[in-house]
Short mmCIF file of C-alpha atoms and ligand atoms in Angstrom, two decimals:
data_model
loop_
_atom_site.label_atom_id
_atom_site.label_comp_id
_atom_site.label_asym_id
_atom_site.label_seq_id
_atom_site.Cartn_x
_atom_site.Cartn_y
_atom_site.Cartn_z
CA UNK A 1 -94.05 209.07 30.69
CA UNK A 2 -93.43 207.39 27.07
CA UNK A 3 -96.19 204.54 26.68
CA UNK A 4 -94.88 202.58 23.78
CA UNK A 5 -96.80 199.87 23.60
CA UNK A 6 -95.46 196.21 24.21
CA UNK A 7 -95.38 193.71 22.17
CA UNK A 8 -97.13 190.23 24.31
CA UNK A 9 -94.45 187.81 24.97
CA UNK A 10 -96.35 185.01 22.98
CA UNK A 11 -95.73 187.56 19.74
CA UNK A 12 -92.51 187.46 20.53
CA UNK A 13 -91.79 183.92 21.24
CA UNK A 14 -93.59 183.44 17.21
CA UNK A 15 -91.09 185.62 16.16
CA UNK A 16 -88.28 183.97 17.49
CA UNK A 17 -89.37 180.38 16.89
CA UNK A 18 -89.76 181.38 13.35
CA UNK A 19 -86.11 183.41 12.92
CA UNK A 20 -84.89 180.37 14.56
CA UNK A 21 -86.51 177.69 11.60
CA UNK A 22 -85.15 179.51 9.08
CA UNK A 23 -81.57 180.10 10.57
CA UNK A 24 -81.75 176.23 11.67
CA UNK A 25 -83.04 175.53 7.74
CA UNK A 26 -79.87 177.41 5.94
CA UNK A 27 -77.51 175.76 8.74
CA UNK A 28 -78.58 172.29 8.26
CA UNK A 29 -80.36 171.63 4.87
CA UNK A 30 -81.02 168.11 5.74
CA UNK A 31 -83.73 169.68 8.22
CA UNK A 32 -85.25 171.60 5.55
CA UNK A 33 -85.71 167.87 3.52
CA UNK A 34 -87.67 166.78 6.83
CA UNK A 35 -89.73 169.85 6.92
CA UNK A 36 -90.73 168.94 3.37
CA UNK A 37 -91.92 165.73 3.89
CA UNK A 38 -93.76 166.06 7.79
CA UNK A 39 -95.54 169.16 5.63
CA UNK A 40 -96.44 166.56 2.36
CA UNK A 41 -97.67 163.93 5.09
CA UNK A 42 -99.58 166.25 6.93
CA UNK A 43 -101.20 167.25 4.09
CA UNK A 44 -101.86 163.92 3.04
CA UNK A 45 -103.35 162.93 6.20
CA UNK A 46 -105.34 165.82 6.37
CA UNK A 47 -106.66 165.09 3.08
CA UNK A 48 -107.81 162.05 3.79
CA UNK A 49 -109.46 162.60 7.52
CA UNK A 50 -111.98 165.41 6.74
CA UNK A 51 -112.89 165.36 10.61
CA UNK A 52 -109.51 165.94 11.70
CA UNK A 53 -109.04 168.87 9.44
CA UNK A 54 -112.04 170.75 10.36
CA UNK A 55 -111.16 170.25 14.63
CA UNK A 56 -107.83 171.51 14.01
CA UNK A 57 -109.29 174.47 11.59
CA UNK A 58 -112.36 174.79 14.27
CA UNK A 59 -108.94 175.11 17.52
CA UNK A 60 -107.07 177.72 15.16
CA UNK A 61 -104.25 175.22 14.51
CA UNK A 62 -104.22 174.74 10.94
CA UNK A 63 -102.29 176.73 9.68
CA UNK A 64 -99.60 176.36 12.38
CA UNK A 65 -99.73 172.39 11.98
CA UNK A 66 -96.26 171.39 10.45
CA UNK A 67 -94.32 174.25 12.38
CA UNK A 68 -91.87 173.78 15.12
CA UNK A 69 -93.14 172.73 18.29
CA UNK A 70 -89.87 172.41 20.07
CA UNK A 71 -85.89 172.92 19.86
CA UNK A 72 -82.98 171.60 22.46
CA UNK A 73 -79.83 173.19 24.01
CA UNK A 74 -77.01 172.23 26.39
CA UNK A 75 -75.83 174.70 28.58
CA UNK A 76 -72.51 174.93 30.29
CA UNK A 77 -72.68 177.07 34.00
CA UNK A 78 -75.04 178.29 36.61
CA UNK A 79 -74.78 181.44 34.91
CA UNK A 80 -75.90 180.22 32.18
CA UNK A 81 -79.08 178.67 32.76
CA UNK A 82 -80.15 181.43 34.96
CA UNK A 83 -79.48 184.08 32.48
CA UNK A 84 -81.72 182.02 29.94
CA UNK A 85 -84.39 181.33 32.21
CA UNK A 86 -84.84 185.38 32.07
CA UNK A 87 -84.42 185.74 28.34
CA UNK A 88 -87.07 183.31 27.76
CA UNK A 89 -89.08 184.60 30.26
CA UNK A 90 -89.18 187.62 27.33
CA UNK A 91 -90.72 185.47 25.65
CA UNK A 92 -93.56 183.59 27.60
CA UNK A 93 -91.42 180.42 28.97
CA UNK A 94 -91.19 179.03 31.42
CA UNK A 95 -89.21 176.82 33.20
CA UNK A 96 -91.65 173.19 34.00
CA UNK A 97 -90.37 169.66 35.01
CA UNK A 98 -87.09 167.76 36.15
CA UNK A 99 -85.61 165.47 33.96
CA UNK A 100 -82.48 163.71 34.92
CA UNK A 101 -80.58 162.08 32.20
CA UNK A 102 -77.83 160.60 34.45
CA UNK A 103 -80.24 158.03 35.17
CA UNK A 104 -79.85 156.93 31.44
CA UNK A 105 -76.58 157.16 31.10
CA UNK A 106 -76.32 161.03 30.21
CA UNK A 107 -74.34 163.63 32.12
CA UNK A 108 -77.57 166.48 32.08
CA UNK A 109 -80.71 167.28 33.74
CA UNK A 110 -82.89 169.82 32.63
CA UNK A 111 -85.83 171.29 32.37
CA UNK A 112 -88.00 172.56 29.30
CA UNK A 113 -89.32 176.17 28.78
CA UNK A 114 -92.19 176.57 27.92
CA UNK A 115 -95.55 178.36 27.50
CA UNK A 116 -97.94 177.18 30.31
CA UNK A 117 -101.26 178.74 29.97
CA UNK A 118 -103.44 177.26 27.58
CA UNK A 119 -104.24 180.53 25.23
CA UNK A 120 -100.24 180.71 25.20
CA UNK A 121 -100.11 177.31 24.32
CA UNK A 122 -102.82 177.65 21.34
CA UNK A 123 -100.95 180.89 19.99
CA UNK A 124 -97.35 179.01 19.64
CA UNK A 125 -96.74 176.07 22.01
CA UNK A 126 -92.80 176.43 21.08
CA UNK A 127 -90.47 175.09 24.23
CA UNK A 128 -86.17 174.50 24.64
CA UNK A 129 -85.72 171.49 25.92
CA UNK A 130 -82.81 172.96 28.01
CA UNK A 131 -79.83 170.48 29.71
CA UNK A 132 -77.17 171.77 31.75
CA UNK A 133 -74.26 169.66 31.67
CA UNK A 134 -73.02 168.05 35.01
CA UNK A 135 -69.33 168.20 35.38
CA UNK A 136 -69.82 166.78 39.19
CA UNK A 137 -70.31 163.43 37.39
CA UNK A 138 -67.30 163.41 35.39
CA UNK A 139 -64.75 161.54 37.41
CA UNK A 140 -61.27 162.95 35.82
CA UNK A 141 -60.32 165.95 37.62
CA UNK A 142 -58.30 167.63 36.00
CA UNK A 143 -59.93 167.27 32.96
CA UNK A 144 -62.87 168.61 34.96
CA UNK A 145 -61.18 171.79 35.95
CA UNK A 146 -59.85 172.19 32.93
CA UNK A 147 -63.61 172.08 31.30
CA UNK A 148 -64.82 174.25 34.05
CA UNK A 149 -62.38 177.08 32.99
CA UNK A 150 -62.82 177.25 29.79
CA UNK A 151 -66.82 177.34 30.52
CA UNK A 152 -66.15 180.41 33.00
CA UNK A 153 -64.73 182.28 30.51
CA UNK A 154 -67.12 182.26 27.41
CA UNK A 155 -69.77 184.63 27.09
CA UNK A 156 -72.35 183.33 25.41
CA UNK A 157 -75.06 186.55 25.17
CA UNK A 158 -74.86 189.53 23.20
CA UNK A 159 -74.15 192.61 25.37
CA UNK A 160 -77.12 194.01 23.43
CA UNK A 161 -79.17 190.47 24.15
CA UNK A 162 -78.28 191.35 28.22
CA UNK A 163 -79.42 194.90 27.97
CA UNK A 164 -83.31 194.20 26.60
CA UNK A 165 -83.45 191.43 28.83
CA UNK A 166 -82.99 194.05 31.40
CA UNK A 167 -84.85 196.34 30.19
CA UNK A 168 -88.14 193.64 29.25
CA UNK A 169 -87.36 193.32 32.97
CA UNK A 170 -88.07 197.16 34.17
CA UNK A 171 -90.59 197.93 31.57
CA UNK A 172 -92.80 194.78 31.75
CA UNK A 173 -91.99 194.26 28.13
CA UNK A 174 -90.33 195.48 24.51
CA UNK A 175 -91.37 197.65 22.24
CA UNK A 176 -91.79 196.92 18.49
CA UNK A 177 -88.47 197.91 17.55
CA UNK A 178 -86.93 196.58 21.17
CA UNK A 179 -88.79 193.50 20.17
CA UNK A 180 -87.23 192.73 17.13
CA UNK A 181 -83.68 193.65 18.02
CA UNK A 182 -84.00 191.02 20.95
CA UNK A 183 -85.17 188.41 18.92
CA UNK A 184 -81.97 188.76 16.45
CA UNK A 185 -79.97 189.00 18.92
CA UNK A 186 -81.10 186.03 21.54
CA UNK A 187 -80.64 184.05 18.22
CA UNK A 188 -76.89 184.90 18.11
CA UNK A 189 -76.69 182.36 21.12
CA UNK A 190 -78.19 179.29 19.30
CA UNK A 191 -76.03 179.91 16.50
CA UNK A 192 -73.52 177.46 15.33
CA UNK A 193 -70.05 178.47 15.37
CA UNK A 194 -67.77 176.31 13.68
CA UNK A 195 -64.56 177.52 14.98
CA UNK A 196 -63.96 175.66 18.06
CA UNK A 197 -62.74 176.64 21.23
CA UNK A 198 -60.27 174.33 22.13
CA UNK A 199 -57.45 172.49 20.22
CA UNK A 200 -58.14 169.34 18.26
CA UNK A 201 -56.04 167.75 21.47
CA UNK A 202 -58.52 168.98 24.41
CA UNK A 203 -61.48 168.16 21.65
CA UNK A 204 -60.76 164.29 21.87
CA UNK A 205 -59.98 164.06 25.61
CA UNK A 206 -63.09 165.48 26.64
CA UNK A 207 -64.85 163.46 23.41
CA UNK A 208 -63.33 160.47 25.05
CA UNK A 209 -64.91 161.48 28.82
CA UNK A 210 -68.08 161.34 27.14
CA UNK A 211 -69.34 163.03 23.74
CA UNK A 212 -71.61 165.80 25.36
CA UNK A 213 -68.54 166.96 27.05
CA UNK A 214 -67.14 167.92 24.05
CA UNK A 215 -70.41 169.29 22.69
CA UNK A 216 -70.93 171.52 25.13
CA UNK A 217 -67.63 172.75 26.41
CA UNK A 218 -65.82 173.12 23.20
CA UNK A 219 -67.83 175.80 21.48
CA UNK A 220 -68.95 179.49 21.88
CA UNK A 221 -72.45 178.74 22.70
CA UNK A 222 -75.02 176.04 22.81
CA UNK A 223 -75.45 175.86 18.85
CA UNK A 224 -79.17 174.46 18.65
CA UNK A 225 -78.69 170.79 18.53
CA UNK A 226 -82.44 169.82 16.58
CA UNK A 227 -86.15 171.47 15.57
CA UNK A 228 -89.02 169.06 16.01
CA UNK A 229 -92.21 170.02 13.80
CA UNK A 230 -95.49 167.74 14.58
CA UNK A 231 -96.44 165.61 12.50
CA UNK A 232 -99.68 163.78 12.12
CA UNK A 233 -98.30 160.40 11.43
CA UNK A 234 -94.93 159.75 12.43
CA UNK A 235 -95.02 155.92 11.50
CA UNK A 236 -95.35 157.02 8.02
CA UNK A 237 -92.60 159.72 8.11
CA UNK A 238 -90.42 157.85 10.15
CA UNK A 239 -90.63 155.40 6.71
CA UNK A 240 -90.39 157.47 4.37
CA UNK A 241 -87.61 159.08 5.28
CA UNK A 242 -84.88 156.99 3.84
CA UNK A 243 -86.78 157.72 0.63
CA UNK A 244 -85.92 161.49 1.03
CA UNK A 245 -82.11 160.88 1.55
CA UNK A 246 -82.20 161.14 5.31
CA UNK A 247 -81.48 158.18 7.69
CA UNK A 248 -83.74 158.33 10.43
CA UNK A 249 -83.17 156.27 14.03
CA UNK A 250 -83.49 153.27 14.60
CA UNK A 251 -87.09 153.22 16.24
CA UNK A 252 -89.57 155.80 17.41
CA UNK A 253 -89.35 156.52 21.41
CA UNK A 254 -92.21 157.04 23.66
CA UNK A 255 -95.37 154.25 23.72
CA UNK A 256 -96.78 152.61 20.41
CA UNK A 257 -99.18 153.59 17.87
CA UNK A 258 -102.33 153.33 19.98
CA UNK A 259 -106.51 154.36 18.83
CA UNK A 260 -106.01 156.73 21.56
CA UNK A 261 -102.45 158.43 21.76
CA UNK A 262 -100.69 158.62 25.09
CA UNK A 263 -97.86 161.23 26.12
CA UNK A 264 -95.28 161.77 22.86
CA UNK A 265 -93.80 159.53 20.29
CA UNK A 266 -90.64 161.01 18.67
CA UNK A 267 -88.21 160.02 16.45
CA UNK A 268 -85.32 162.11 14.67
CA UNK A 269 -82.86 161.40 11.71
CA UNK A 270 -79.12 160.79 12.71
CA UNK A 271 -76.76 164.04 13.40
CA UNK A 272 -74.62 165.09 10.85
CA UNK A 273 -71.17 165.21 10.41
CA UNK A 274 -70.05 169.07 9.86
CA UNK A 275 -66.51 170.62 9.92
CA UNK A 276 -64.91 171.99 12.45
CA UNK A 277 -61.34 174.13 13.02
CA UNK A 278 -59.83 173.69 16.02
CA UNK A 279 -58.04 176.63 18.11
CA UNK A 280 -54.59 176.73 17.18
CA UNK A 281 -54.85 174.64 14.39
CA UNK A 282 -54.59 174.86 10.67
CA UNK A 283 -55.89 171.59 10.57
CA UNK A 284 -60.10 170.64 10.22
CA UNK A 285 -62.13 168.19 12.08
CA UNK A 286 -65.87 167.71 12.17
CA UNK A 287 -67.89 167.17 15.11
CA UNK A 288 -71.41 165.48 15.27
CA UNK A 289 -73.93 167.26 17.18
CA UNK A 290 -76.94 168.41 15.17
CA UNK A 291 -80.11 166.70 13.60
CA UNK A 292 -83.62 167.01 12.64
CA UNK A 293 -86.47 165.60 15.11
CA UNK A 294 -90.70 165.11 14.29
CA UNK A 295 -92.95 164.29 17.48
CA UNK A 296 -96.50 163.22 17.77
CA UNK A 297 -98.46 163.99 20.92
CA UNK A 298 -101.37 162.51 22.87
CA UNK A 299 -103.11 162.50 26.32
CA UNK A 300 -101.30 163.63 29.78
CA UNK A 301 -101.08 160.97 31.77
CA UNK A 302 -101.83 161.13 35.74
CA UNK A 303 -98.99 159.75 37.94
CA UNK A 304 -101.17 156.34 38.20
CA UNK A 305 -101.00 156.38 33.82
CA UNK A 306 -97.55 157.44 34.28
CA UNK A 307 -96.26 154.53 36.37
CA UNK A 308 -98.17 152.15 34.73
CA UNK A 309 -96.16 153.58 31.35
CA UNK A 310 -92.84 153.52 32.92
CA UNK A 311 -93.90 150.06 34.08
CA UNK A 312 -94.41 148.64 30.47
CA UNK A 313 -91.62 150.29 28.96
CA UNK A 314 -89.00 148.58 31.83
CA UNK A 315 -90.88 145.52 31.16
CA UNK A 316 -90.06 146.39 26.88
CA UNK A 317 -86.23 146.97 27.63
CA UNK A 318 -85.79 144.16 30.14
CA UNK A 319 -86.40 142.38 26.77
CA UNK A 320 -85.23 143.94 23.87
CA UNK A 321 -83.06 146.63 24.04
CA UNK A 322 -83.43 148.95 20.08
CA UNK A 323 -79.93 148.29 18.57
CA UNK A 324 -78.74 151.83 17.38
CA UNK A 325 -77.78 150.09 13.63
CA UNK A 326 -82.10 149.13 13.06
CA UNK A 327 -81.53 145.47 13.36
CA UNK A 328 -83.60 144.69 15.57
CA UNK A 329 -86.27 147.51 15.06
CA UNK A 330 -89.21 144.97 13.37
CA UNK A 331 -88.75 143.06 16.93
CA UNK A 332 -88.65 145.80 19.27
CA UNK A 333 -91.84 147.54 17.86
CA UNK A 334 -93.70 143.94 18.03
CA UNK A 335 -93.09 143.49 22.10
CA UNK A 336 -93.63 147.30 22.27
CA UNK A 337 -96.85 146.86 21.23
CA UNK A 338 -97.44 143.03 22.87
CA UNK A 339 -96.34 144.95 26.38
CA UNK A 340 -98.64 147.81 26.06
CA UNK A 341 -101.34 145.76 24.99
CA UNK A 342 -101.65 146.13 28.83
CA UNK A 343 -102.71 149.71 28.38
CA UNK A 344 -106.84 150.59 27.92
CA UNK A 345 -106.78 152.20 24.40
CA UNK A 346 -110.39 154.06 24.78
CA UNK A 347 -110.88 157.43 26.42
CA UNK A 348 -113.91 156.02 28.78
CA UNK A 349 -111.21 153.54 30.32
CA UNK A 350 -108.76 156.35 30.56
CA UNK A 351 -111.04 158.53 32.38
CA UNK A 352 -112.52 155.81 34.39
CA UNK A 353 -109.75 154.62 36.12
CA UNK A 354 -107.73 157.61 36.59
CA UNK A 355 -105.19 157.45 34.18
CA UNK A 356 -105.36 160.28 31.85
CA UNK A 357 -106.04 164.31 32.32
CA UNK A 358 -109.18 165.61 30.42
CA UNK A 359 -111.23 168.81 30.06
CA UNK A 360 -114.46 169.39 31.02
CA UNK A 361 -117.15 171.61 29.33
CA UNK A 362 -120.74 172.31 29.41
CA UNK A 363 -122.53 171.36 26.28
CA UNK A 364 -125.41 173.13 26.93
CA UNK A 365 -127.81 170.55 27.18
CA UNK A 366 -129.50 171.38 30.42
CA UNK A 367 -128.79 168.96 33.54
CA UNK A 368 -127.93 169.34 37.15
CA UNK A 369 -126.30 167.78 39.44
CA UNK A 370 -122.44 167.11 40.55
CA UNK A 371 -121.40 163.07 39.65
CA UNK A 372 -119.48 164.05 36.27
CA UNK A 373 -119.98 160.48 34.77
CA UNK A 374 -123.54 160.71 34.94
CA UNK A 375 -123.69 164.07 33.58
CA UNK A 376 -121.49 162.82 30.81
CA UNK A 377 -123.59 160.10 30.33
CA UNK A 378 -126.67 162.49 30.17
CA UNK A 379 -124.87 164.39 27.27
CA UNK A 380 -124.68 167.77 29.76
CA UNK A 381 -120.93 167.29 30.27
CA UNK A 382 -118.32 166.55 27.17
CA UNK A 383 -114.86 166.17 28.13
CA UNK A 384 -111.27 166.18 25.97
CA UNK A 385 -108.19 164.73 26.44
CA UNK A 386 -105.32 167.37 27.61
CA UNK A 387 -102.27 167.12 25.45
CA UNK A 388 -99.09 166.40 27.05
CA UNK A 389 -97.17 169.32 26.42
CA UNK A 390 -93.67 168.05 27.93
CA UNK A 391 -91.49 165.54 28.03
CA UNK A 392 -89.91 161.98 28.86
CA UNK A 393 -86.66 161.18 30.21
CA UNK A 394 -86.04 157.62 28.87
CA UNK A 395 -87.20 158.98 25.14
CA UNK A 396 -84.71 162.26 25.43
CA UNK A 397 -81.71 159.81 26.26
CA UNK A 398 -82.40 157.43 23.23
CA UNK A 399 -82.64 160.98 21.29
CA UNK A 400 -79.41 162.06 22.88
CA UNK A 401 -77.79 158.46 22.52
CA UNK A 402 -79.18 158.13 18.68
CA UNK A 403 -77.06 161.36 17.90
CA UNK A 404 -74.43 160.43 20.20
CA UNK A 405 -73.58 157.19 19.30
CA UNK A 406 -74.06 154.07 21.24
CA UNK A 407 -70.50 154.60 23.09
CA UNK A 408 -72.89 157.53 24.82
CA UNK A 409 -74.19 155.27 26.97
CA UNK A 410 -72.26 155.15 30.04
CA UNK A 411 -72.87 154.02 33.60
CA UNK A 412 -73.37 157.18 36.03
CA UNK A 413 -74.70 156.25 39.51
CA UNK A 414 -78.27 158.42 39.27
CA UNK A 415 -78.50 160.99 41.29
CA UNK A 416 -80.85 163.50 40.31
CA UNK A 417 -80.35 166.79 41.98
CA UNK A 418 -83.84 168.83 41.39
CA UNK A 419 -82.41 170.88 44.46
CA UNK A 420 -79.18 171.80 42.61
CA UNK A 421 -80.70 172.18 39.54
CA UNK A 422 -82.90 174.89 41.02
CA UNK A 423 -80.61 176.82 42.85
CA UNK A 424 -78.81 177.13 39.61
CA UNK A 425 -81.70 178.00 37.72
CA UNK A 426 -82.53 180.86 40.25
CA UNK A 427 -86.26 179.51 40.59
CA UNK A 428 -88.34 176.27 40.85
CA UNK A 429 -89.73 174.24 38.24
CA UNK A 430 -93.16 173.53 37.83
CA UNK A 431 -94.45 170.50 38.36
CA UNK A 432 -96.22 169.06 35.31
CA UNK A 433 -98.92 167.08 36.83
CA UNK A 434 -100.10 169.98 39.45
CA UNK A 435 -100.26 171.85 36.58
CA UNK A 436 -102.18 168.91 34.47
CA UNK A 437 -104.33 168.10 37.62
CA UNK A 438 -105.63 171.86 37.92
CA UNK A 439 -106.44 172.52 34.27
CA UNK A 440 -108.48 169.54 34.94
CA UNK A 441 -109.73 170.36 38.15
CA UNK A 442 -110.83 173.94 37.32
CA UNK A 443 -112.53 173.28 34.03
CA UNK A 444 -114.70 170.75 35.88
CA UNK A 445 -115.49 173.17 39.04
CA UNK A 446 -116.39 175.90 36.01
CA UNK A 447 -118.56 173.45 33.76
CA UNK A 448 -120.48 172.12 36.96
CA UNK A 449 -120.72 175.69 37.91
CA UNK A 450 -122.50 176.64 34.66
CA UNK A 451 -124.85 173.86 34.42
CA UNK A 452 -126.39 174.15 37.74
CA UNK A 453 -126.29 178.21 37.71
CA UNK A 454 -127.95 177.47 34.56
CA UNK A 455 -131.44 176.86 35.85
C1 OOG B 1 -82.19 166.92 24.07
C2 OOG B 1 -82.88 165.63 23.87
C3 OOG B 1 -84.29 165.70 24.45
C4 OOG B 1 -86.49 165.35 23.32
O1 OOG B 1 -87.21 165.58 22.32
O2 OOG B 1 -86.75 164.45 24.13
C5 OOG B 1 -85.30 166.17 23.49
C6 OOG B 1 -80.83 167.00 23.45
O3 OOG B 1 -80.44 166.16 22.62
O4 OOG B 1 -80.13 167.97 23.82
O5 OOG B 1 -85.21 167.15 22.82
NI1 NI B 2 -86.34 166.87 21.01
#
């Protein structure tokens, strides 16, 4: 029997995250600018918040602060999306949540891959924010069918790619060398192909059906569309951008700044406009499809937080709804932040009534007993706040619609289909807050365990 050894998945997934930033970098330099800048304001925040740099030094995560936490793709088929469930399987991700953008006016649900165990997360949290396009809502049928063919036909994996996927199937991994092979080849999937598909005609009729149409049928393979990097303030590089010769959206999605950060804020700088040469056609184009994003993160919410979230932000856009030309930014952020006034904004309120996740841990000060708040109180118990590690429906449309244009928003009755999307998939998703609620759950059950054992 050979025993080469394997090379863990969340190696593999660093590997690929980073081959990925630095084909992403040379494709679209403007992305390179923004990696400059979250890296100058990180530094800059760090510099000036000694605490902050020594947790993130004491977690392992300094080092790793102003690299990519996630990326996005639109997928075409079935096929498709099961085949990349499996190649990033290779790679430690895994499929968790529903979103359904029809509900906001975008043809796509989707899911995100990602690593779900927490030592995963800590080695490289890197995710896809992964759509599959939904043809069923487009009501012109024979454009429909005509879309459909063309997405039968294109083959959007390496044979190579295929093969180690197969074989990180029936070996329970990749070898060094297998390892690296896979890595540049998955990444021939994600790259941008400027050659086009279809003819300039077929380009603007499915354009005209909606833009993501034309995104996603009309190319060899679902190009990366953005890299998000955290950054540590993303009021202050959302500003500064225009400084750097980059013009970001018009406001940041996701709740306000807050003392105690909820969920995720992002905000990205608009697509660009690249060339394109249509099939059967001396003639260029240009297509806009690709941008830069930065995200901030804060505590998971527990369905109660959740609904009370969703509830302030319908009660934001039943009033102001972010123009995508910035003009009424100033005013959107102000009743953003009147509306969520609503929302406690200390960790003791959070935990008290239910509304965020948080870790527990034994501090070692000796105690017993089971009622966590008084054991908190008596300084035996400390407990964190769990970072929400995926993400929000309304925020990914206004990132899709920012990049889309405005005409992106369209009226599609919502139906999400988690069922569908499943079967298509070729497994379920898991549900974020079962997963939140456990982590939760079990580090409790263990800390309680430890303290009374303790005596
Ligand atoms: C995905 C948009 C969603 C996010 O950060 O919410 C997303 C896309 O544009 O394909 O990445
Ligand atoms: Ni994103």
């Amino acid at each position: 029997m050979t025993s080469t050894a394997k090379v863990s998945p969340d190696e593999i997934r660093t590997r690929f995250s980073s081959a990925m930033s630095a084909m992403y970098r040379d494709e679209v330099p403007a992305y390179g600018t923004l990696m400059d800048l979250v890296g100058q304001v990180n530094a800059a925040v760090l510099a000036g918040d000694a605490a902050l740099s020594r947790d993130l030094a004491a977690a392992g995560q300094l080092e790793r602060i102003s690299q990519e936490r996630h990326g996005a793709i639109r997928l075409g088929t079935a096929a498709e999306l099961a085949t990349m469930r499996r190649l990033f399987a290779v790679m430690g991700m895994f499929p968790v949540g529903y979103y359904d953008l029809s509900e906001a006016g975008v043809p796509v649900h989707s899911t995100a891959f990602r690593p779900v165990d927490e030592a995963a997360l800590r080695r490289n949290p890197f995710r896809v924010f992964t759509s599959l396009l939904r043809l069923d809502l487009i009501d012109d049928a024979a454009l429909r069918g005509q879309a459909a063919e063309i997405l039968a036909k294109r083959r959007i994996f390496t044979d190579t790619c295929l093969a180690l996927i197969d074989r990180a199937e029936a070996e329970s991994g990749l070898s060094e060398d297998e390892a690296d092979r896979f890595v540049t080849e998955a990444l021939e999937t994600f790259r941008w192909h400027s050659d086009a598909l279809v003819s300039a005609d077929l380009y603007h009729r499915l354009h005209e059906a909606h833009r993501l149409i034309a995104d996603v049928v009309s190319f060899r393979g679902p190009h990366i569309n953005h890299l998000t990097p955290r950054t540590l303030d993303i009021d202050r590089v959302q500003a500064d951008m225009p400084a750097h010769g980059i013009a970001p959206k018009a406001v940041i999605e996701g709740p306000p700044r807050r003392a105690c950060p909820i969920l995720l804020r992002q905000t990205s700088f608009k697509a660009l406009e690249e060339t394109v040469r249509f099939a059967g056609d001396a003639a260029e184009g240009s297509h806009t499809a690709r941008f830069g994003e930065i995200e901030a993160r804060g505590i998971a919410l527990t369905p109660k937080g959740r609904a009370l979230y969703d509830d302030l932000l319908d009660q934001v856009r039943a009033r102001i709804t972010p123009a995508a030309n910035g003009s009424n930014a100033a005013e959107y952020v102000r009743i953003l932040n009147e509306v969520f006034a609503a929302f406690p904004d200390d960790w003791d309120s959070l935990r008290r009534q239910g509304l965020g996740y948080f870790e527990w841990s034994a501090t070692g000060t000796p105690a017993t007993g089971t009622d966590p708040e008084a054991l908190l109180a008596a300084g035996a118990l400390r407990c964190d706040p769990i970072i929400y590690e995926d993400f929000l429906p309304v925020s990914a449309a206004g990132i899709f619609q920012s990049n889309l244009g405005d005409g992106a928003v369209q009226d599609f009755s919502a139906s999400p289909n988690q069922r569908m999307f499943e079967a298509d998939l070729g497994a379920d998703v898991l549900d974020e807050f079962a997963h939140y609620a456990g982590i939760e759950h079990a580090s409790l059950s263990a800390s309680l365990k430890t303290l009374n054992e303790g005596h």
